[in-house]
CSV table of C-alpha atoms in Angstrom, one decimal:
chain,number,residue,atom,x,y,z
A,25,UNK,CA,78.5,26.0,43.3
A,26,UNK,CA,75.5,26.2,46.0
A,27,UNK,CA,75.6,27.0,49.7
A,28,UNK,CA,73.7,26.6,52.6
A,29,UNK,CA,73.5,29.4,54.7
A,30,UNK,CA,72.3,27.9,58.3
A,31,UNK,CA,71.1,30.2,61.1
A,32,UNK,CA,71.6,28.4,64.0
A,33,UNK,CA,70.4,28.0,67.6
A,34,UNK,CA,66.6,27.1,66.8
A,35,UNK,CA,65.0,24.4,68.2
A,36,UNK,CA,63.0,22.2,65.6
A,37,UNK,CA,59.8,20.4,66.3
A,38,UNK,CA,57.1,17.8,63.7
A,39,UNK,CA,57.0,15.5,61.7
A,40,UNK,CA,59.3,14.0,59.2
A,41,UNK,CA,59.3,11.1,56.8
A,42,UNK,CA,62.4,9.5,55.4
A,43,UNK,CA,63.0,9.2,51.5
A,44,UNK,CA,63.3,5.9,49.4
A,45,UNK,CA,67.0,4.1,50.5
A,46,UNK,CA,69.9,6.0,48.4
A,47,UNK,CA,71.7,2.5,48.2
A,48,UNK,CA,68.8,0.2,47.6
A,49,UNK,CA,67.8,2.4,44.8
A,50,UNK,CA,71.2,2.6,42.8
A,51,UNK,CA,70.9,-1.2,43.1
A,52,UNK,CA,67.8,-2.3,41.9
A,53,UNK,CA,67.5,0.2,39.3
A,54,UNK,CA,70.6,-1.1,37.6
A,55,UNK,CA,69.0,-4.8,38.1
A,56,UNK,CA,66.2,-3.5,35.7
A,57,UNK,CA,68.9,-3.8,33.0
A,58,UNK,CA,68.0,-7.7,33.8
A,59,UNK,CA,65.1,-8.2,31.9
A,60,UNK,CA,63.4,-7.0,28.6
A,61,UNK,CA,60.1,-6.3,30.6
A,62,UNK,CA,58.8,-3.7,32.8
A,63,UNK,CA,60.0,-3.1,36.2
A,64,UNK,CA,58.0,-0.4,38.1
A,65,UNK,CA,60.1,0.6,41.3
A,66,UNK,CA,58.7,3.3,44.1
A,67,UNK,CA,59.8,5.4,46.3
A,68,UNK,CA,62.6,6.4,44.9
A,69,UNK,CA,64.2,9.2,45.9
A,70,UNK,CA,64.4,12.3,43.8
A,71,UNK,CA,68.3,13.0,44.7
A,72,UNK,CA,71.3,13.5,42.9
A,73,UNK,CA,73.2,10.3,42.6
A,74,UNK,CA,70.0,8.6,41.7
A,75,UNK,CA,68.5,10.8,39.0
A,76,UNK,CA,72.1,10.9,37.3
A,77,UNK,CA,72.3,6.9,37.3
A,78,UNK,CA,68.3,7.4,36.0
A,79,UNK,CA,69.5,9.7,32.9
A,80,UNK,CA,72.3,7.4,32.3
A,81,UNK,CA,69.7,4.4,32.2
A,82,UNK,CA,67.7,6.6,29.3
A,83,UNK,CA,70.9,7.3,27.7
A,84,UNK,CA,71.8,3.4,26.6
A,85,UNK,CA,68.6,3.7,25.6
A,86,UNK,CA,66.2,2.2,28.9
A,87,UNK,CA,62.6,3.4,28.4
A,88,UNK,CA,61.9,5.1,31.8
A,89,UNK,CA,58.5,7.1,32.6
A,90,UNK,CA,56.8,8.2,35.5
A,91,UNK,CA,54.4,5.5,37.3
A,92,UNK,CA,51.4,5.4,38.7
A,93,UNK,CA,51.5,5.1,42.9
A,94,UNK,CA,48.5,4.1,45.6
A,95,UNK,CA,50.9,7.3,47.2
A,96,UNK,CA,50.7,10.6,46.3
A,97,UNK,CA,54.7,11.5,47.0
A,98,UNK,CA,56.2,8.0,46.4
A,99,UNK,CA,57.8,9.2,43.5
A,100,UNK,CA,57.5,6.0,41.5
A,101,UNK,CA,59.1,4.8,37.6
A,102,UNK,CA,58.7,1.9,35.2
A,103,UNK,CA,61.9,0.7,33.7
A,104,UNK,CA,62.1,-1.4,30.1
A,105,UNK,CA,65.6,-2.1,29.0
A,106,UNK,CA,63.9,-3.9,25.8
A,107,UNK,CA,66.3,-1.7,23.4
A,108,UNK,CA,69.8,-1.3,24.5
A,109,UNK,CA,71.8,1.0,22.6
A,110,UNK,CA,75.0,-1.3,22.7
A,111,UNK,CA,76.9,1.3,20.3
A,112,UNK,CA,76.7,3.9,23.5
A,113,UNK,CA,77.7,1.3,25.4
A,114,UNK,CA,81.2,1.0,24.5
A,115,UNK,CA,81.5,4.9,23.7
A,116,UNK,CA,84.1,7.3,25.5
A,117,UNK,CA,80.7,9.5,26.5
A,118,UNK,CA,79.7,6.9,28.0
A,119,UNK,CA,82.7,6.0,30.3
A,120,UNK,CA,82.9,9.6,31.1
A,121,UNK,CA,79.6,9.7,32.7
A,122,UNK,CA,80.1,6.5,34.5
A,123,UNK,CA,83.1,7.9,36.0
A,124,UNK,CA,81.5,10.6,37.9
A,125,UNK,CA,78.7,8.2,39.1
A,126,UNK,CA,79.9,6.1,42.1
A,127,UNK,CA,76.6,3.8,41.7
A,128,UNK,CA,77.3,3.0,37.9
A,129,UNK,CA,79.8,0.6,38.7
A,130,UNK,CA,76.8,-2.0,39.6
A,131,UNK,CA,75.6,-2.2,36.3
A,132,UNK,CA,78.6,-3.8,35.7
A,133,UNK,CA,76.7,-7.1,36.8
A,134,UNK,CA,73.7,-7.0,34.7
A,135,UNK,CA,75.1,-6.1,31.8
A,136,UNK,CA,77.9,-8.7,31.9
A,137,UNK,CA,75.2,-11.5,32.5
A,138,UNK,CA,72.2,-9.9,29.8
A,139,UNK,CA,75.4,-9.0,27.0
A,140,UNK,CA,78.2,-10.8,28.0
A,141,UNK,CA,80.7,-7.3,27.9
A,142,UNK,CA,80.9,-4.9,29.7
A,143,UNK,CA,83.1,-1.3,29.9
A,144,UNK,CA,84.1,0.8,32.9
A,145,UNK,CA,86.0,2.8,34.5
A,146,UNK,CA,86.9,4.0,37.9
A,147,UNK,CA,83.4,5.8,39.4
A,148,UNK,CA,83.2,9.0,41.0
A,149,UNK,CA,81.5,9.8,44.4
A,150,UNK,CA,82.7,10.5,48.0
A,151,UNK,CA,86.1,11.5,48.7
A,152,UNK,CA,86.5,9.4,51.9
A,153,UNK,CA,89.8,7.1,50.6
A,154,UNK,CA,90.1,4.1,48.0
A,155,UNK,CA,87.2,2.2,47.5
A,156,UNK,CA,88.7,-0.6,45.6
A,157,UNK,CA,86.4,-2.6,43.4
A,158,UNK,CA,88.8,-6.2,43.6
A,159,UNK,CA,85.8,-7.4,45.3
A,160,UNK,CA,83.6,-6.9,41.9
A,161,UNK,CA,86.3,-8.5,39.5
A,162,UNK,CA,87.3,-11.2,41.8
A,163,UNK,CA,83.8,-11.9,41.5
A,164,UNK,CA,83.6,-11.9,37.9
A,165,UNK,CA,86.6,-14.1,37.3
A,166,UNK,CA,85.7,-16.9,39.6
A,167,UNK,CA,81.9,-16.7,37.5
A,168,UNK,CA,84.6,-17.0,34.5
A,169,UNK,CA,84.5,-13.7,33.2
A,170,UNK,CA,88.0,-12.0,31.9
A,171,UNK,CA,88.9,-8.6,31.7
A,172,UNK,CA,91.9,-6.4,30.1
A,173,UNK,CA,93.0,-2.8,30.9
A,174,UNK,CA,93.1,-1.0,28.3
A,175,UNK,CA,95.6,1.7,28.5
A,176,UNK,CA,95.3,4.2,25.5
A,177,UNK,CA,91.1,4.6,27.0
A,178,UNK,CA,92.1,4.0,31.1
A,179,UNK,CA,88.6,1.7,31.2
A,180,UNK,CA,88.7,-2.0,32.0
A,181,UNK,CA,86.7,-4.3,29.4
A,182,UNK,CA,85.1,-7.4,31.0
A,183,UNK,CA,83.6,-10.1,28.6
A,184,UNK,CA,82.7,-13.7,29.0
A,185,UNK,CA,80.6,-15.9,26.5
A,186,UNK,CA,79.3,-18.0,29.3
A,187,UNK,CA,79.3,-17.2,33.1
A,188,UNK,CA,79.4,-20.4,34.8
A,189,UNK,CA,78.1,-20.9,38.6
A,190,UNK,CA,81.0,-22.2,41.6
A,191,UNK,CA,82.1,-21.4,44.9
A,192,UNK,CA,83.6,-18.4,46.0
A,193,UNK,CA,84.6,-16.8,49.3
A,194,UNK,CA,85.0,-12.8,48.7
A,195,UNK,CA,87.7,-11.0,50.4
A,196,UNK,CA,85.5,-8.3,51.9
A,197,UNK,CA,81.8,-8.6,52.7
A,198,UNK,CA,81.1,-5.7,50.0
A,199,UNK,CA,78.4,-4.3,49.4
A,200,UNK,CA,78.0,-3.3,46.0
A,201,UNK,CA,80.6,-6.1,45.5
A,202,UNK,CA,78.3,-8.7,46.3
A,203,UNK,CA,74.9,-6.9,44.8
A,204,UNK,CA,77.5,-7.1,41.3
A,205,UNK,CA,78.3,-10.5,41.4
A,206,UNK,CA,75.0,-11.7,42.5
A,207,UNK,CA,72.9,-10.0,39.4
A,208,UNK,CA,75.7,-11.6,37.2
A,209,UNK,CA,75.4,-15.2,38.8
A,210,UNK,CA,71.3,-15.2,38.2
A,211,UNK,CA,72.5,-16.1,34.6
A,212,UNK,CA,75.1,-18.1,35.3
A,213,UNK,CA,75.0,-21.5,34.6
A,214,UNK,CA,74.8,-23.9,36.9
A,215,UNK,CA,75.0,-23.0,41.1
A,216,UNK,CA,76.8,-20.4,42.6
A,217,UNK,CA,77.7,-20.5,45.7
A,218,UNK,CA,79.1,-17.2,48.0
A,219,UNK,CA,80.4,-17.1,50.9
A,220,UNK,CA,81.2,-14.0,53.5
A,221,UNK,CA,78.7,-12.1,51.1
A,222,UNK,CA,77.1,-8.4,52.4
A,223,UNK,CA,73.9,-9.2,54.3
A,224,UNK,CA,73.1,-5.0,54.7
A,225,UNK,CA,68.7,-4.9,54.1
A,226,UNK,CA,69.4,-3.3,50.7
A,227,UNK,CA,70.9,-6.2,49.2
A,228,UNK,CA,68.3,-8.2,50.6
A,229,UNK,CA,65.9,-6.3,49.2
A,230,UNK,CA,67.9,-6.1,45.6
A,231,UNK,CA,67.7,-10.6,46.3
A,232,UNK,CA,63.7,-10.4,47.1
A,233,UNK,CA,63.4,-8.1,43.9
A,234,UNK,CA,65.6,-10.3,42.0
A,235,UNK,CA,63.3,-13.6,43.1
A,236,UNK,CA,60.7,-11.9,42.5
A,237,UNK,CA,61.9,-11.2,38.7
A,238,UNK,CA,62.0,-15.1,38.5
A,239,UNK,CA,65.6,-15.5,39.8
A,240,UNK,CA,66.2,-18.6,42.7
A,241,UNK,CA,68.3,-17.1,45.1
A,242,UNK,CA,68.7,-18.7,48.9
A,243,UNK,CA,70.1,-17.5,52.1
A,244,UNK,CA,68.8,-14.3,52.0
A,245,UNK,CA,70.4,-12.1,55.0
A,246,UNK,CA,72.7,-14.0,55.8
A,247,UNK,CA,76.6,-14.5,54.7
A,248,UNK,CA,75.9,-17.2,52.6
A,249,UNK,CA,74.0,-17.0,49.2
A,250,UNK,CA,73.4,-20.0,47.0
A,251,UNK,CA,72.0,-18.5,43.1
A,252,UNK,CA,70.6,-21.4,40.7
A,253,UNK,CA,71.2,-19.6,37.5
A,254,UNK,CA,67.9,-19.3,35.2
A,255,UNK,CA,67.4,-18.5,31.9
A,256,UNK,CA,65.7,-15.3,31.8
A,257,UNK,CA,63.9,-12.8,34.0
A,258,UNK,CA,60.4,-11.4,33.7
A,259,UNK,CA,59.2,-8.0,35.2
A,260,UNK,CA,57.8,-7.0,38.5
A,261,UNK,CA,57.0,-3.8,41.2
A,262,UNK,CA,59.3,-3.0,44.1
A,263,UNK,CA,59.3,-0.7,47.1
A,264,UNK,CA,62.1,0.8,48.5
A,265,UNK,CA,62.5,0.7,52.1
A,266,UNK,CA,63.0,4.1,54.0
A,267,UNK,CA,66.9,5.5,54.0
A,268,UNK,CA,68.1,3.9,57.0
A,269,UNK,CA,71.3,6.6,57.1
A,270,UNK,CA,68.3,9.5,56.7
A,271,UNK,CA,66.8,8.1,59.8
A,272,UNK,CA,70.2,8.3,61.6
A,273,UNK,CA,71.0,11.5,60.7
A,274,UNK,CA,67.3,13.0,61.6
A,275,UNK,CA,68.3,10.8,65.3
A,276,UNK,CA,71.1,13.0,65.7
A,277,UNK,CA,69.3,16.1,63.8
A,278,UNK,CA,66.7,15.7,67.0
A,279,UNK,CA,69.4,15.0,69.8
A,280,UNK,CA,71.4,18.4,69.1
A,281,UNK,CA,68.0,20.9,68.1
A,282,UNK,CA,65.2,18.6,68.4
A,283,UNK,CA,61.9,20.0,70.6
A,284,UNK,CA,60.1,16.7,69.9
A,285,UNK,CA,60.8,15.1,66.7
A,286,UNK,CA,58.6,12.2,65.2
A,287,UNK,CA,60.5,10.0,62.4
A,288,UNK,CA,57.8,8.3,60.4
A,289,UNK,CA,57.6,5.1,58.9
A,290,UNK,CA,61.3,4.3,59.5
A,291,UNK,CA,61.1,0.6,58.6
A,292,UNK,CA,62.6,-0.2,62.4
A,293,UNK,CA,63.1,-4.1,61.8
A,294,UNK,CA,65.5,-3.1,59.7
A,295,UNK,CA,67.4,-0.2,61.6
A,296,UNK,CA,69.6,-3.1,62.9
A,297,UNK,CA,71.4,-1.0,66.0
A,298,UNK,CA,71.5,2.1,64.9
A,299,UNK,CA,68.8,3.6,66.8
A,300,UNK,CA,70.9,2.1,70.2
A,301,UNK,CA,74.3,3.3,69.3
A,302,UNK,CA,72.4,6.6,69.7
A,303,UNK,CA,71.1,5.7,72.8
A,304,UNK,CA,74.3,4.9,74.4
A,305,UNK,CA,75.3,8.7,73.8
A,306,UNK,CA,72.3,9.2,75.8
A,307,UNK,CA,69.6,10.0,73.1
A,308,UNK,CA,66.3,9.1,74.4
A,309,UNK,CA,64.9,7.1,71.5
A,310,UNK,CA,61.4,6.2,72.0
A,311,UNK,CA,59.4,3.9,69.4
A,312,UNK,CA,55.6,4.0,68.9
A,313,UNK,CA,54.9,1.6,66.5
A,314,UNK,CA,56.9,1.7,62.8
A,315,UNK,CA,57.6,5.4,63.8
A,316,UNK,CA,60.1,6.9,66.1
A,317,UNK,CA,60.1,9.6,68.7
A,318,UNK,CA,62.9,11.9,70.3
A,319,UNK,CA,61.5,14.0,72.4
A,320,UNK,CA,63.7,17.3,73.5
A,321,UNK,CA,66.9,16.3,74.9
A,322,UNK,CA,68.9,18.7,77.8
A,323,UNK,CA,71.4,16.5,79.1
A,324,UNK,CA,72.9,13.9,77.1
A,325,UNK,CA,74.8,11.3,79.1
A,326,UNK,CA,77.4,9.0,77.6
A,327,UNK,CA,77.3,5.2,78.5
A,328,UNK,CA,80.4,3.6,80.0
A,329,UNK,CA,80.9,-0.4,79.3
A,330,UNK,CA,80.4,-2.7,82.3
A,331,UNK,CA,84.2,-2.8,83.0
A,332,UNK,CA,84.1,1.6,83.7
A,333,UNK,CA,86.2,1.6,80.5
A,334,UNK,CA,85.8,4.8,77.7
A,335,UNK,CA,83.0,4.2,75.1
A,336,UNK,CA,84.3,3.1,72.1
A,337,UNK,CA,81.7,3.0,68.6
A,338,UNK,CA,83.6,1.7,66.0
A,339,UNK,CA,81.6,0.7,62.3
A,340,UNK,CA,81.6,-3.0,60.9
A,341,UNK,CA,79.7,-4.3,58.3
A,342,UNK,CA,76.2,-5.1,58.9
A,343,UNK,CA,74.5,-6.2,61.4
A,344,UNK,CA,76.9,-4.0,62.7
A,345,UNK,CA,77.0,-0.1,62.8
A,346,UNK,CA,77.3,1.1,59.7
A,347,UNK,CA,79.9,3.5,58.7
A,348,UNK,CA,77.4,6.3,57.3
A,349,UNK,CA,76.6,7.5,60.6
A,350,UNK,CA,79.9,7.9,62.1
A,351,UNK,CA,79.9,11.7,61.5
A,352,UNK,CA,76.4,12.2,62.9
A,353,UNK,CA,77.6,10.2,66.1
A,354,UNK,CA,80.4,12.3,66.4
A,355,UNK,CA,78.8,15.4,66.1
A,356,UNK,CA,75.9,14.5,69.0
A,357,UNK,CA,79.1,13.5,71.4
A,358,UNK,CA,80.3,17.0,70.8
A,359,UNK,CA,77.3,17.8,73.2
A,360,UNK,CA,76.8,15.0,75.3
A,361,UNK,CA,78.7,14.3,79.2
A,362,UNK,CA,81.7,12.0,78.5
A,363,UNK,CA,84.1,10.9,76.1
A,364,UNK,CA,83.7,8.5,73.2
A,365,UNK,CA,86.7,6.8,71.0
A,366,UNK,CA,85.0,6.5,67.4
A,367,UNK,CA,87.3,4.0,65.3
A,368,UNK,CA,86.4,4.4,61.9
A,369,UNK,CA,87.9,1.0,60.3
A,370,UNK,CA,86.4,0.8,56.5
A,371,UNK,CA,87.7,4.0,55.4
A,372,UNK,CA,91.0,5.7,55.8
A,373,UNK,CA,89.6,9.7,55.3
A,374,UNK,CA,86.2,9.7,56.7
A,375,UNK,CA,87.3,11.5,59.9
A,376,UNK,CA,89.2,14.1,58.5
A,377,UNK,CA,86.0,16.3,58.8
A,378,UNK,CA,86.4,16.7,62.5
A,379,UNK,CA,89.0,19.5,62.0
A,380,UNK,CA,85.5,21.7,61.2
A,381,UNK,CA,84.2,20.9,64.1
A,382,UNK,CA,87.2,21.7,66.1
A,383,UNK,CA,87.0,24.7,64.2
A,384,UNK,CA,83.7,25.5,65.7
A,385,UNK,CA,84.9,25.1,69.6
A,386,UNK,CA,84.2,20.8,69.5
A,387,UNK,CA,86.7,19.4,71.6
A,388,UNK,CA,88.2,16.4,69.6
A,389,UNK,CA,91.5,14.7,69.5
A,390,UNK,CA,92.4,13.2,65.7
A,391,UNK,CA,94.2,10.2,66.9
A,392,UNK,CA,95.1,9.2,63.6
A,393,UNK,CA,92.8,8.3,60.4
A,394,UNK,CA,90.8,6.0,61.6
A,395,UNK,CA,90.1,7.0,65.5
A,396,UNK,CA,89.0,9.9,67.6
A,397,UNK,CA,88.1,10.8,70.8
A,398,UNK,CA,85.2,13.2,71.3
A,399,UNK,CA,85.4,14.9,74.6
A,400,UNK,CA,81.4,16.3,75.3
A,401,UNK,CA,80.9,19.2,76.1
A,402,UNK,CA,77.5,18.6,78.2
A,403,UNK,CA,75.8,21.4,76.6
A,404,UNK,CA,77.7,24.1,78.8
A,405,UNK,CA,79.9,25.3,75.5
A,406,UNK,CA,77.5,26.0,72.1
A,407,UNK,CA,79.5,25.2,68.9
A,408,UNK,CA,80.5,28.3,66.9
A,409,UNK,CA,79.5,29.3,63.7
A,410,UNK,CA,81.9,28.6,60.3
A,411,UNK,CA,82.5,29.2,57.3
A,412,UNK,CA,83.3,25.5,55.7
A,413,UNK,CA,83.1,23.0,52.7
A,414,UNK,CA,81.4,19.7,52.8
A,415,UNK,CA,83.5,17.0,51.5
A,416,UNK,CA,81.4,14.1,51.2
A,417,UNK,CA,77.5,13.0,52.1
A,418,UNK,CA,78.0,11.9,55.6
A,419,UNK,CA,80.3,14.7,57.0
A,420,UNK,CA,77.9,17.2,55.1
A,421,UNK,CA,74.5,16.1,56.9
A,422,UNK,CA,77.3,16.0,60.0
A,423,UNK,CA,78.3,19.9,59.9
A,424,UNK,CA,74.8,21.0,58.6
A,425,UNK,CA,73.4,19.7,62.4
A,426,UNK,CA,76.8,21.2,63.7
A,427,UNK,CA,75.5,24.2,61.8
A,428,UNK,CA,72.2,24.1,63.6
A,429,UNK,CA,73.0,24.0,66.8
A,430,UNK,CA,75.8,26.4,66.6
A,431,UNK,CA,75.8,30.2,67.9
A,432,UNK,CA,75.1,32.2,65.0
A,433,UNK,CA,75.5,31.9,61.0
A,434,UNK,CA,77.0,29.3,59.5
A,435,UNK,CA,77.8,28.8,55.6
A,436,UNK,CA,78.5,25.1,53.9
A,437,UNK,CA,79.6,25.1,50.2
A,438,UNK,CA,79.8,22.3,48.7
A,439,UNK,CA,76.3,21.2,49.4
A,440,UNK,CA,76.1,18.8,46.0
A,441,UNK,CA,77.7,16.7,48.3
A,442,UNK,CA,74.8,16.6,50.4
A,443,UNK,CA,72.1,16.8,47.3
A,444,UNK,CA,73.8,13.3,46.4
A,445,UNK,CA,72.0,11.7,49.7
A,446,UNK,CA,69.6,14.0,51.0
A,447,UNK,CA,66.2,15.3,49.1
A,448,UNK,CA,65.7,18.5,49.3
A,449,UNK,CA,66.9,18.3,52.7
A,450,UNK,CA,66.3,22.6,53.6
A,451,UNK,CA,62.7,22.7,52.4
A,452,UNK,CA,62.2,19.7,54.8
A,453,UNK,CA,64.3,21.0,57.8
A,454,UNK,CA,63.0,24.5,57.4
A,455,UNK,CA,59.5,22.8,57.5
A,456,UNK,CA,60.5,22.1,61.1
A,457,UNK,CA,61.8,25.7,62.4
A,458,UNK,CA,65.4,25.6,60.6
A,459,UNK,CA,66.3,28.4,59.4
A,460,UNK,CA,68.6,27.2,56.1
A,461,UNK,CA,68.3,29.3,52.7
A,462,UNK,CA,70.2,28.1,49.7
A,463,UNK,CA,72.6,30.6,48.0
């Protein structure tokens, strides 16, 4: 098991460019599985989750290779799923892998629409609570799928002859619910109809690719899609958008050690609020055309609402603030004037990290699981250094800019965690001024 050991306390200064999106990419790679032609996607990121759901892809037997890109570091591969190995499919190997792979559950979707059955079991990935997947087989059962647990293997075997399109209103505005039912409906027969569906700019993206492929989907970006099922899908290229979450960490990175940080190409009609929820801690977020500029930051200042009342950030699903960035929010009001009530509503353990940072001198009351208040500390106490363990993405990007800023030598273990989401996240802070080696 790796660890970053963090030398904290310099200031960082440059350029940076954010990665392909993490969540776009474990979509529309999985929505190659629609189509016996090629699919070339760029800019995907070379990251854990996404080269494990990439070997998985090869393993049920999708021709992958390298592709040619107009850019030189856009990381770009062709996808033909002309061959499935439908043997593999159904084999206890390949339920195991799938289980440690959060972002295999969406090829749940394709392959019930392309082969009509489909195995799985519950996926791996953060420990931040339950992430039920009701969402996904409500889905499937209203398109008329039907599914069976079976016991003896603990995997859940969904199989329909014929989806057929209708109406349905989902019971959360899931994301990787919706992305699953929507590649399963582009075969369905007939119109399908879905209401309260996620609008996030990933799945929009996964609908353009899908169009694009031949599909007729409608409503894109908002909470109600309408899918005229088609026959068949033909290949196509597709560009990821920048990691909106990478953006919001590298915000925060830049708020707590940043000397005048530029954020390239960050894709900002599609940053929705997040570049203002750092604002109202006080970061000075400055845009200069599709790039963004933080400039060094010695006092941050915490809004109040109009009323005088605390500042309350609380995550909802998009357009609102997205939950990703909760931990990166917290750990910039660690150092800002004021207090700020974060209410984390989509997931029950996501704040449970904050005992690190209290650890480290932050001064933070853990209301309960979902809410805390983050009393700043206006720069006049530096965090600590810690020894500590990251326990998911989010909170390990969170307590590696703790780390930064902190007085002294930090250590993280755990840092696959962070691998899952970031790309080779030291080489490119170090590039900067950090001073992170990997042990």
């Amino acid at each position: 098991m790796a660890s970053f050991k963090i030398e904290g306390g310099h200031l960082l200064s440059g350029t940076i460019t954010p990665q392909g999106a993490k969540n776009e990419a474990l979509q529309v790679i999985c929505a190659t599985l629609l189509t016996h032609e090629k699919v070339v996607i760029h800019n995907i990121p070379d990251i854990r989750d996404v080269n494990n759901l990439i070997q998985l892809l090869k393993d049920i037997g999708v021709k992958v290779k390298k592709a040619k890109s107009q850019e030189p570091k856009a990381n770009s591969y062709s996808f033909q799923a002309d061959e499935l190995d439908l043997k593999y499919l159904e084999s206890d190997e390949f339920v195991h892998k799938c289980a440690a792979l959060r972002g295999s559950v969406m090829m749940i979707g394709p392959l019930l629409a392309r082969m009509g059955k489909a195995i799985i079991t519950k996926p791996g990935g953060d420990k931040i609570g339950r992430r039920r997947l009701d969402t996904h087989f409500l889905g499937f059962k209203y398109l008329g799928a039907k599914f069976r647990h079976i016991d003896e293997r603990n995997v859940y075997e969904i199989g329909a002859k014929k989806l057929k399109g209708t109406y349905m209103l989902l019971d959360e505005a899931s994301v990787t619910g919706t992305a699953n039912i929507v590649m399963a409906a582009v075969f369905a027969e007939g119109m399908t109809t879905i209401y309260n569906a996620a609008c996030e700019p990933y799945l929009q993206q996964l609908c353009h690719m899908l169009n694009n492929m031949g599909a007729k989907i409608n409503g894109i970006g908002s909470n109600l899609l309408t899918i005229d099922g088609v026959k068949s899908l033909h290949g196509t290229e597709h560009r990821l958008l920048p990691d909106m979450i990478e953006v919001g960490s590298f915000i925060g990175m830049a708020a707590m050690v940043g000397n005048g940080i530029r954020i390239k190409n960050v894709s900002l009609k599609d940053l929705g609020i997040i570049p203002d929820a750092f604002r109202r801690l006080g970061v000075k977020v400055e845009t200069d055309g599709d790039d963004l500029y933080i400039p060094r930051q010695k006092h941050l200042v915490v809004d109040s609402f109009i009323d005088g009342t605390i500042m309350t950030l609380a995550d909802a699903p998009w357009p609102g603030l997205t939950p990703d960035l909760l931990s990166v929010l917290i750990v910039v009001a660690t150092q800002a004037r004021g207090s700020v009530l974060f209410h984390q509503k989509m997931f029950e353990s996501r704040l449970f990290f904050v005992d690190k940072l209290i650890d480290m001198g932050a001064q933070i009351i853990l209301c309960d699981p979902h809410r805390a208040v983050v009393v700043g500390h206006d720069r006049k106490l530096t965090l600590r250094a810690q020894r500590m363990s990251s326990p998911d993405i989010r909170a390990g990007i969170a307590l590696l800019i703790a780390a930064l800023s902190a007085n002294g030598t930090s250590l993280i273990s755990n840092i696959e965690q962070i691998d899952r989401g970031y790309e080779n996240i030291e080489g490119r802070l170090n590039a900067l001024g950090a001073k992170i080696e990997r042990v």
